[in-house]
């Protein structure tokens, strides 16, 4: 469940205008092709363009802004035009030294066959053809060659890596990457060695206050983790992942007792 932007018709109209303008500037692209460039479904893009989305999520706002050319100065743009949304942006993303990865590369991060190769390249000291071949065989090497050929990853002196800035992606992509990482990389046998952690609990609580306290505790944990990782002496090439997440099991929307919330 994504963080929603407050119901502001101005931002809704602005997003719709940016989409329509982009389509006029790219007449040779179909709606489906534009949606893929924005890392969105055609239906989501059309609903935003038509004004059917009254409360866009922060992820939808960022996808349209990035897709229509505001990716280099998203925070500056939001600060100047929609300060309340800029505040939400700061709450969701670490803006200290962070920039978004390219949208093309983000699309491939949603591909289960490519995500881990990309993560290896974007963390630590990067990766090499030899490492990818050893870990993923010839198929993985073929995937790497594709990413290099398309310019999604860059190789220098035999190392496929990244620049000094921290990189991030949209919320939908982060959700997929976390899911894939648990599925592909979590090793249950390491629990006894105390080398990993997997915690999950679903429980009923009395009100939204408890859920907010859970979120606050996780945010405090993130601050402590960031302080640990900001220390240059702790950085190296042992590549790990961690994730913090909590949300409601059900949407807080009314539903029909006869057929469920998705019935008309």
PDB file of C-alpha atoms in Angstrom:
ATOM      1  CA  UNK A   1       0.000   0.000   0.000  1.00  0.00           C
ATOM      2  CA  UNK A   2       1.656   3.174  -1.175  1.00  0.00           C
ATOM      3  CA  UNK A   3       1.850   6.505   0.597  1.00  0.00           C
ATOM      4  CA  UNK A   4      -0.890   8.747  -0.796  1.00  0.00           C
ATOM      5  CA  UNK A   5      -0.613  12.412  -1.653  1.00  0.00           C
ATOM      6  CA  UNK A   6      -3.260  14.683  -0.147  1.00  0.00           C
ATOM      7  CA  UNK A   7      -6.293  15.266  -2.344  1.00  0.00           C
ATOM      8  CA  UNK A   8      -5.160  18.281  -4.334  1.00  0.00           C
ATOM      9  CA  UNK A   9      -6.851  18.909  -7.671  1.00  0.00           C
ATOM     10  CA  UNK A  10      -3.955  21.162  -8.705  1.00  0.00           C
ATOM     11  CA  UNK A  11      -1.414  18.334  -8.714  1.00  0.00           C
ATOM     12  CA  UNK A  12      -3.933  16.027 -10.406  1.00  0.00           C
ATOM     13  CA  UNK A  13      -4.460  18.584 -13.177  1.00  0.00           C
ATOM     14  CA  UNK A  14      -0.702  19.199 -13.434  1.00  0.00           C
ATOM     15  CA  UNK A  15       0.052  15.495 -13.870  1.00  0.00           C
ATOM     16  CA  UNK A  16      -2.651  15.145 -16.524  1.00  0.00           C
ATOM     17  CA  UNK A  17      -1.272  18.163 -18.408  1.00  0.00           C
ATOM     18  CA  UNK A  18       2.284  16.799 -18.313  1.00  0.00           C
ATOM     19  CA  UNK A  19       1.088  13.475 -19.739  1.00  0.00           C
ATOM     20  CA  UNK A  20      -0.891  15.129 -22.539  1.00  0.00           C
ATOM     21  CA  UNK A  21       2.029  17.419 -23.391  1.00  0.00           C
ATOM     22  CA  UNK A  22       4.444  14.480 -23.454  1.00  0.00           C
ATOM     23  CA  UNK A  23       2.159  12.589 -25.834  1.00  0.00           C
ATOM     24  CA  UNK A  24       2.012  15.585 -28.192  1.00  0.00           C
ATOM     25  CA  UNK A  25       5.808  15.871 -28.108  1.00  0.00           C
ATOM     26  CA  UNK A  26       6.200  12.145 -28.876  1.00  0.00           C
ATOM     27  CA  UNK A  27       3.564  11.428 -31.534  1.00  0.00           C
ATOM     28  CA  UNK A  28       5.333   8.281 -32.721  1.00  0.00           C
ATOM     29  CA  UNK A  29       4.953   6.582 -29.341  1.00  0.00           C
ATOM     30  CA  UNK A  30       1.811   4.656 -28.473  1.00  0.00           C
ATOM     31  CA  UNK A  31       0.160   4.998 -25.090  1.00  0.00           C
ATOM     32  CA  UNK A  32       1.473   1.561 -24.128  1.00  0.00           C
ATOM     33  CA  UNK A  33       5.045   2.525 -25.070  1.00  0.00           C
ATOM     34  CA  UNK A  34       4.833   5.717 -23.031  1.00  0.00           C
ATOM     35  CA  UNK A  35       3.470   3.786 -20.053  1.00  0.00           C
ATOM     36  CA  UNK A  36       6.426   1.381 -20.248  1.00  0.00           C
ATOM     37  CA  UNK A  37       8.824   4.333 -20.345  1.00  0.00           C
ATOM     38  CA  UNK A  38       7.163   5.686 -17.216  1.00  0.00           C
ATOM     39  CA  UNK A  39       7.320   2.228 -15.574  1.00  0.00           C
ATOM     40  CA  UNK A  40       3.514   2.271 -15.268  1.00  0.00           C
ATOM     41  CA  UNK A  41       0.614   0.251 -16.590  1.00  0.00           C
ATOM     42  CA  UNK A  42      -1.372   1.774 -19.457  1.00  0.00           C
ATOM     43  CA  UNK A  43      -4.518   1.773 -17.328  1.00  0.00           C
ATOM     44  CA  UNK A  44      -2.853   3.734 -14.501  1.00  0.00           C
ATOM     45  CA  UNK A  45      -1.420   6.289 -16.908  1.00  0.00           C
ATOM     46  CA  UNK A  46      -4.768   6.730 -18.665  1.00  0.00           C
ATOM     47  CA  UNK A  47      -6.654   7.124 -15.396  1.00  0.00           C
ATOM     48  CA  UNK A  48      -4.285   9.884 -14.262  1.00  0.00           C
ATOM     49  CA  UNK A  49      -4.492  11.618 -17.646  1.00  0.00           C
ATOM     50  CA  UNK A  50      -8.296  11.485 -17.563  1.00  0.00           C
ATOM     51  CA  UNK A  51      -8.472  12.766 -13.985  1.00  0.00           C
ATOM     52  CA  UNK A  52      -9.967   9.531 -12.673  1.00  0.00           C
ATOM     53  CA  UNK A  53      -7.307   9.318  -9.934  1.00  0.00           C
ATOM     54  CA  UNK A  54      -8.446  11.857  -7.346  1.00  0.00           C
ATOM     55  CA  UNK A  55      -5.703  11.061  -4.800  1.00  0.00           C
ATOM     56  CA  UNK A  56      -2.447  10.078  -6.556  1.00  0.00           C
ATOM     57  CA  UNK A  57       0.127   8.128  -4.581  1.00  0.00           C
ATOM     58  CA  UNK A  58       3.583   9.601  -4.135  1.00  0.00           C
ATOM     59  CA  UNK A  59       4.834   6.818  -6.423  1.00  0.00           C
ATOM     60  CA  UNK A  60       2.414   7.861  -9.178  1.00  0.00           C
ATOM     61  CA  UNK A  61       3.424  11.511  -8.807  1.00  0.00           C
ATOM     62  CA  UNK A  62       7.110  10.651  -9.061  1.00  0.00           C
ATOM     63  CA  UNK A  63       6.652   8.326 -12.036  1.00  0.00           C
ATOM     64  CA  UNK A  64       4.853  10.979 -14.064  1.00  0.00           C
ATOM     65  CA  UNK A  65       7.312  13.711 -13.057  1.00  0.00           C
ATOM     66  CA  UNK A  66      10.307  11.522 -13.850  1.00  0.00           C
ATOM     67  CA  UNK A  67       8.777  10.287 -17.084  1.00  0.00           C
ATOM     68  CA  UNK A  68       8.041  13.798 -18.324  1.00  0.00           C
ATOM     69  CA  UNK A  69      11.497  15.153 -17.602  1.00  0.00           C
ATOM     70  CA  UNK A  70      11.552  16.413 -14.014  1.00  0.00           C
ATOM     71  CA  UNK A  71      13.818  13.633 -12.711  1.00  0.00           C
ATOM     72  CA  UNK A  72      16.845  15.879 -12.247  1.00  0.00           C
ATOM     73  CA  UNK A  73      15.127  18.289  -9.874  1.00  0.00           C
ATOM     74  CA  UNK A  74      12.087  16.509  -8.452  1.00  0.00           C
ATOM     75  CA  UNK A  75      12.495  17.882  -4.938  1.00  0.00           C
ATOM     76  CA  UNK A  76      13.135  21.412  -6.205  1.00  0.00           C
ATOM     77  CA  UNK A  77      10.059  21.172  -8.422  1.00  0.00           C
ATOM     78  CA  UNK A  78       7.876  19.903  -5.592  1.00  0.00           C
ATOM     79  CA  UNK A  79       9.212  22.515  -3.173  1.00  0.00           C
ATOM     80  CA  UNK A  80       8.364  25.311  -5.612  1.00  0.00           C
ATOM     81  CA  UNK A  81       4.950  24.068  -6.663  1.00  0.00           C
ATOM     82  CA  UNK A  82       3.578  21.559  -4.137  1.00  0.00           C
ATOM     83  CA  UNK A  83       5.309  21.976  -0.744  1.00  0.00           C
ATOM     84  CA  UNK A  84       2.955  19.561   1.039  1.00  0.00           C
ATOM     85  CA  UNK A  85       3.887  16.823  -1.421  1.00  0.00           C
ATOM     86  CA  UNK A  86       7.558  17.742  -1.057  1.00  0.00           C
ATOM     87  CA  UNK A  87       7.181  17.094   2.676  1.00  0.00           C
ATOM     88  CA  UNK A  88       5.724  13.657   1.940  1.00  0.00           C
ATOM     89  CA  UNK A  89       8.598  13.006  -0.473  1.00  0.00           C
ATOM     90  CA  UNK A  90      11.122  13.759   2.264  1.00  0.00           C
ATOM     91  CA  UNK A  91       9.327  11.436   4.671  1.00  0.00           C
ATOM     92  CA  UNK A  92       9.361   8.553   2.185  1.00  0.00           C
ATOM     93  CA  UNK A  93      12.818   8.980   0.619  1.00  0.00           C
ATOM     94  CA  UNK A  94      16.240   9.759   2.013  1.00  0.00           C
ATOM     95  CA  UNK A  95      17.029  12.991   0.150  1.00  0.00           C
ATOM     96  CA  UNK A  96      20.441  13.762   1.645  1.00  0.00           C
ATOM     97  CA  UNK A  97      22.604  12.230  -1.064  1.00  0.00           C
ATOM     98  CA  UNK A  98      20.130  10.312  -3.158  1.00  0.00           C
ATOM     99  CA  UNK A  99      19.086  10.296  -6.774  1.00  0.00           C
ATOM    100  CA  UNK A 100      16.786   7.973  -8.655  1.00  0.00           C
ATOM    101  CA  UNK A 101      18.206   5.342 -10.937  1.00  0.00           C
ATOM    102  CA  UNK A 102      17.233   5.714 -14.581  1.00  0.00           C
ATOM    103  CA  UNK A 103      13.708   4.629 -15.418  1.00  0.00           C
ATOM    104  CA  UNK A 104      14.971   2.103 -17.960  1.00  0.00           C
ATOM    105  CA  UNK A 105      17.157   0.461 -15.326  1.00  0.00           C
ATOM    106  CA  UNK A 106      14.311   0.580 -12.821  1.00  0.00           C
ATOM    107  CA  UNK A 107      12.116  -1.371 -15.240  1.00  0.00           C
ATOM    108  CA  UNK A 108      14.725  -4.128 -15.298  1.00  0.00           C
ATOM    109  CA  UNK A 109      14.908  -4.117 -11.487  1.00  0.00           C
ATOM    110  CA  UNK A 110      11.343  -5.428 -11.645  1.00  0.00           C
ATOM    111  CA  UNK A 111      12.581  -8.395 -13.697  1.00  0.00           C
ATOM    112  CA  UNK A 112      13.327 -11.390 -11.475  1.00  0.00           C
ATOM    113  CA  UNK A 113      16.031 -12.590 -13.889  1.00  0.00           C
ATOM    114  CA  UNK A 114      17.914  -9.292 -13.785  1.00  0.00           C
ATOM    115  CA  UNK A 115      17.336  -7.687 -10.381  1.00  0.00           C
ATOM    116  CA  UNK A 116      20.150  -9.421  -8.499  1.00  0.00           C
ATOM    117  CA  UNK A 117      22.716  -8.691 -11.214  1.00  0.00           C
ATOM    118  CA  UNK A 118      21.743  -5.022 -11.036  1.00  0.00           C
ATOM    119  CA  UNK A 119      21.949  -4.991  -7.219  1.00  0.00           C
ATOM    120  CA  UNK A 120      25.438  -6.509  -7.354  1.00  0.00           C
ATOM    121  CA  UNK A 121      26.478  -3.746  -9.741  1.00  0.00           C
ATOM    122  CA  UNK A 122      24.940  -0.959  -7.659  1.00  0.00           C
ATOM    123  CA  UNK A 123      26.342  -2.003  -4.263  1.00  0.00           C
ATOM    124  CA  UNK A 124      29.797  -2.261  -2.771  1.00  0.00           C
ATOM    125  CA  UNK A 125      32.596  -2.150  -5.330  1.00  0.00           C
ATOM    126  CA  UNK A 126      30.328  -3.280  -8.142  1.00  0.00           C
ATOM    127  CA  UNK A 127      30.561  -6.581  -9.969  1.00  0.00           C
ATOM    128  CA  UNK A 128      32.430  -8.235 -12.821  1.00  0.00           C
ATOM    129  CA  UNK A 129      31.673 -10.588 -15.671  1.00  0.00           C
ATOM    130  CA  UNK A 130      33.532 -13.307 -13.784  1.00  0.00           C
ATOM    131  CA  UNK A 131      31.380 -12.921 -10.667  1.00  0.00           C
ATOM    132  CA  UNK A 132      28.157 -12.951 -12.664  1.00  0.00           C
ATOM    133  CA  UNK A 133      29.245 -16.004 -14.647  1.00  0.00           C
ATOM    134  CA  UNK A 134      30.209 -17.825 -11.436  1.00  0.00           C
ATOM    135  CA  UNK A 135      26.942 -17.003  -9.659  1.00  0.00           C
ATOM    136  CA  UNK A 136      24.413 -17.175 -12.497  1.00  0.00           C
ATOM    137  CA  UNK A 137      26.055 -19.098 -15.325  1.00  0.00           C
ATOM    138  CA  UNK A 138      25.883 -18.196 -18.991  1.00  0.00           C
ATOM    139  CA  UNK A 139      22.273 -17.039 -18.766  1.00  0.00           C
ATOM    140  CA  UNK A 140      23.248 -14.472 -16.135  1.00  0.00           C
ATOM    141  CA  UNK A 141      26.203 -13.356 -18.246  1.00  0.00           C
ATOM    142  CA  UNK A 142      23.858 -12.922 -21.199  1.00  0.00           C
ATOM    143  CA  UNK A 143      21.551 -10.767 -19.040  1.00  0.00           C
ATOM    144  CA  UNK A 144      24.551  -8.673 -17.969  1.00  0.00           C
ATOM    145  CA  UNK A 145      25.696  -8.193 -21.555  1.00  0.00           C
ATOM    146  CA  UNK A 146      22.201  -6.989 -22.465  1.00  0.00           C
ATOM    147  CA  UNK A 147      22.215  -4.424 -19.638  1.00  0.00           C
ATOM    148  CA  UNK A 148      25.641  -3.188 -20.705  1.00  0.00           C
ATOM    149  CA  UNK A 149      24.744  -3.074 -24.387  1.00  0.00           C
ATOM    150  CA  UNK A 150      21.651  -0.964 -23.660  1.00  0.00           C
ATOM    151  CA  UNK A 151      23.686   1.394 -21.476  1.00  0.00           C
ATOM    152  CA  UNK A 152      21.723   0.560 -18.323  1.00  0.00           C
ATOM    153  CA  UNK A 153      24.955  -0.425 -16.557  1.00  0.00           C
ATOM    154  CA  UNK A 154      28.432   0.967 -17.196  1.00  0.00           C
ATOM    155  CA  UNK A 155      31.727  -0.928 -17.214  1.00  0.00           C
ATOM    156  CA  UNK A 156      35.081   0.690 -16.454  1.00  0.00           C
ATOM    157  CA  UNK A 157      38.350  -1.229 -16.262  1.00  0.00           C
ATOM    158  CA  UNK A 158      36.468  -4.518 -16.041  1.00  0.00           C
ATOM    159  CA  UNK A 159      34.264  -3.364 -13.142  1.00  0.00           C
ATOM    160  CA  UNK A 160      30.517  -2.843 -13.548  1.00  0.00           C
ATOM    161  CA  UNK A 161      29.528  -0.376 -10.864  1.00  0.00           C
ATOM    162  CA  UNK A 162      28.084   2.987  -9.930  1.00  0.00           C
ATOM    163  CA  UNK A 163      29.061   6.504  -8.895  1.00  0.00           C
ATOM    164  CA  UNK A 164      29.399   7.893  -5.356  1.00  0.00           C
ATOM    165  CA  UNK A 165      25.746   8.868  -4.891  1.00  0.00           C
ATOM    166  CA  UNK A 166      23.220   6.624  -3.189  1.00  0.00           C
ATOM    167  CA  UNK A 167      20.602   5.432  -5.634  1.00  0.00           C
ATOM    168  CA  UNK A 168      16.958   4.643  -5.058  1.00  0.00           C
ATOM    169  CA  UNK A 169      13.857   3.572  -6.956  1.00  0.00           C
ATOM    170  CA  UNK A 170      10.098   4.010  -6.715  1.00  0.00           C
ATOM    171  CA  UNK A 171       8.052   2.382  -3.983  1.00  0.00           C
ATOM    172  CA  UNK A 172       6.524  -0.259  -6.243  1.00  0.00           C
ATOM    173  CA  UNK A 173       9.987  -1.297  -7.422  1.00  0.00           C
ATOM    174  CA  UNK A 174      11.330  -1.362  -3.857  1.00  0.00           C
ATOM    175  CA  UNK A 175       8.449  -3.646  -2.874  1.00  0.00           C
ATOM    176  CA  UNK A 176       9.263  -6.034  -5.724  1.00  0.00           C
ATOM    177  CA  UNK A 177      12.989  -5.985  -5.012  1.00  0.00           C
ATOM    178  CA  UNK A 178      12.418  -6.767  -1.331  1.00  0.00           C
ATOM    179  CA  UNK A 179      10.120  -9.653  -2.262  1.00  0.00           C
ATOM    180  CA  UNK A 180      12.596 -11.022  -4.811  1.00  0.00           C
ATOM    181  CA  UNK A 181      15.503 -10.643  -2.380  1.00  0.00           C
ATOM    182  CA  UNK A 182      13.730 -12.701   0.287  1.00  0.00           C
ATOM    183  CA  UNK A 183      12.716 -15.346  -2.245  1.00  0.00           C
ATOM    184  CA  UNK A 184      16.115 -15.631  -3.920  1.00  0.00           C
ATOM    185  CA  UNK A 185      18.680 -14.644  -1.282  1.00  0.00           C
ATOM    186  CA  UNK A 186      17.320 -15.439   2.182  1.00  0.00           C
ATOM    187  CA  UNK A 187      18.995 -18.589   3.536  1.00  0.00           C
ATOM    188  CA  UNK A 188      17.057 -20.279   6.382  1.00  0.00           C
ATOM    189  CA  UNK A 189      20.087 -22.379   7.343  1.00  0.00           C
ATOM    190  CA  UNK A 190      21.927 -19.253   8.465  1.00  0.00           C
ATOM    191  CA  UNK A 191      19.472 -18.545  11.297  1.00  0.00           C
ATOM    192  CA  UNK A 192      21.390 -20.830  13.662  1.00  0.00           C
ATOM    193  CA  UNK A 193      24.610 -19.005  12.751  1.00  0.00           C
ATOM    194  CA  UNK A 194      22.901 -15.720  13.671  1.00  0.00           C
ATOM    195  CA  UNK A 195      23.839 -14.340  10.256  1.00  0.00           C
ATOM    196  CA  UNK A 196      20.338 -13.314   9.236  1.00  0.00           C
ATOM    197  CA  UNK A 197      16.892 -12.430  10.560  1.00  0.00           C
ATOM    198  CA  UNK A 198      13.380 -12.999   9.274  1.00  0.00           C
ATOM    199  CA  UNK A 199      10.559 -11.711  11.460  1.00  0.00           C
ATOM    200  CA  UNK A 200       6.875 -11.639  10.599  1.00  0.00           C
ATOM    201  CA  UNK A 201       3.709 -11.380  12.621  1.00  0.00           C
ATOM    202  CA  UNK A 202       0.121 -10.582  11.707  1.00  0.00           C
ATOM    203  CA  UNK A 203      -1.965  -9.430  14.658  1.00  0.00           C
ATOM    204  CA  UNK A 204      -5.114  -7.468  15.413  1.00  0.00           C
ATOM    205  CA  UNK A 205      -4.600  -4.210  17.338  1.00  0.00           C
ATOM    206  CA  UNK A 206      -7.140  -1.892  18.935  1.00  0.00           C
ATOM    207  CA  UNK A 207      -6.736   1.215  16.761  1.00  0.00           C
ATOM    208  CA  UNK A 208      -4.562   3.146  14.326  1.00  0.00           C
ATOM    209  CA  UNK A 209      -2.471   4.554  17.156  1.00  0.00           C
ATOM    210  CA  UNK A 210      -0.743   1.196  17.687  1.00  0.00           C
ATOM    211  CA  UNK A 211       0.030   0.900  13.965  1.00  0.00           C
ATOM    212  CA  UNK A 212       1.595   4.364  14.041  1.00  0.00           C
ATOM    213  CA  UNK A 213       3.739   3.371  17.028  1.00  0.00           C
ATOM    214  CA  UNK A 214       4.953   0.301  15.128  1.00  0.00           C
ATOM    215  CA  UNK A 215       5.881   2.561  12.219  1.00  0.00           C
ATOM    216  CA  UNK A 216       7.707   4.950  14.564  1.00  0.00           C
ATOM    217  CA  UNK A 217       9.749   2.108  16.066  1.00  0.00           C
ATOM    218  CA  UNK A 218      10.737   0.895  12.589  1.00  0.00           C
ATOM    219  CA  UNK A 219      11.687   4.451  11.593  1.00  0.00           C
ATOM    220  CA  UNK A 220      13.895   4.688  14.696  1.00  0.00           C
ATOM    221  CA  UNK A 221      15.530   1.409  13.701  1.00  0.00           C
ATOM    222  CA  UNK A 222      16.181   2.818  10.229  1.00  0.00           C
ATOM    223  CA  UNK A 223      17.899   5.858  11.757  1.00  0.00           C
ATOM    224  CA  UNK A 224      20.191   3.596  13.789  1.00  0.00           C
ATOM    225  CA  UNK A 225      20.952   1.448  10.749  1.00  0.00           C
ATOM    226  CA  UNK A 226      21.731   4.518   8.663  1.00  0.00           C
ATOM    227  CA  UNK A 227      24.103   5.835  11.328  1.00  0.00           C
ATOM    228  CA  UNK A 228      25.901   2.479  11.243  1.00  0.00           C
ATOM    229  CA  UNK A 229      26.141   2.496   7.447  1.00  0.00           C
ATOM    230  CA  UNK A 230      27.152   6.159   7.230  1.00  0.00           C
ATOM    231  CA  UNK A 231      30.408   5.303   9.022  1.00  0.00           C
ATOM    232  CA  UNK A 232      32.976   4.873   6.208  1.00  0.00           C
ATOM    233  CA  UNK A 233      34.907   2.345   8.274  1.00  0.00           C
ATOM    234  CA  UNK A 234      31.939  -0.038   8.080  1.00  0.00           C
ATOM    235  CA  UNK A 235      31.696  -0.051   4.288  1.00  0.00           C
ATOM    236  CA  UNK A 236      33.071  -2.966   2.304  1.00  0.00           C
ATOM    237  CA  UNK A 237      32.213  -5.495  -0.361  1.00  0.00           C
ATOM    238  CA  UNK A 238      30.245  -8.022   1.695  1.00  0.00           C
ATOM    239  CA  UNK A 239      26.857  -7.365   0.093  1.00  0.00           C
ATOM    240  CA  UNK A 240      23.777  -7.687   2.273  1.00  0.00           C
ATOM    241  CA  UNK A 241      20.153  -6.572   2.135  1.00  0.00           C
ATOM    242  CA  UNK A 242      17.691  -5.523   4.811  1.00  0.00           C
ATOM    243  CA  UNK A 243      14.109  -4.335   4.729  1.00  0.00           C
ATOM    244  CA  UNK A 244      11.664  -2.710   7.130  1.00  0.00           C
ATOM    245  CA  UNK A 245       7.969  -2.860   6.359  1.00  0.00           C
ATOM    246  CA  UNK A 246       4.585  -2.737   8.043  1.00  0.00           C
ATOM    247  CA  UNK A 247       1.060  -2.052   6.812  1.00  0.00           C
ATOM    248  CA  UNK A 248      -2.555  -3.079   7.292  1.00  0.00           C
ATOM    249  CA  UNK A 249      -3.673  -6.454   5.998  1.00  0.00           C
ATOM    250  CA  UNK A 250      -6.848  -4.890   4.584  1.00  0.00           C
ATOM    251  CA  UNK A 251      -7.628  -1.576   2.938  1.00  0.00           C
ATOM    252  CA  UNK A 252      -9.603   0.838   5.088  1.00  0.00           C
ATOM    253  CA  UNK A 253     -12.482   1.023   2.621  1.00  0.00           C
ATOM    254  CA  UNK A 254     -16.098  -0.109   2.973  1.00  0.00           C
ATOM    255  CA  UNK A 255     -17.026  -3.324   1.257  1.00  0.00           C
ATOM    256  CA  UNK A 256     -20.183  -5.210   0.449  1.00  0.00           C
ATOM    257  CA  UNK A 257     -20.931  -8.065   2.848  1.00  0.00           C
ATOM    258  CA  UNK A 258     -22.416  -9.943  -0.109  1.00  0.00           C
ATOM    259  CA  UNK A 259     -19.593  -9.831  -2.568  1.00  0.00           C
ATOM    260  CA  UNK A 260     -16.541  -8.047  -1.195  1.00  0.00           C
ATOM    261  CA  UNK A 261     -15.065  -4.601  -1.695  1.00  0.00           C
ATOM    262  CA  UNK A 262     -14.290  -5.051  -5.399  1.00  0.00           C
ATOM    263  CA  UNK A 263     -17.920  -5.600  -6.405  1.00  0.00           C
ATOM    264  CA  UNK A 264     -19.731  -2.751  -8.145  1.00  0.00           C
TER     265      UNK A 264
END
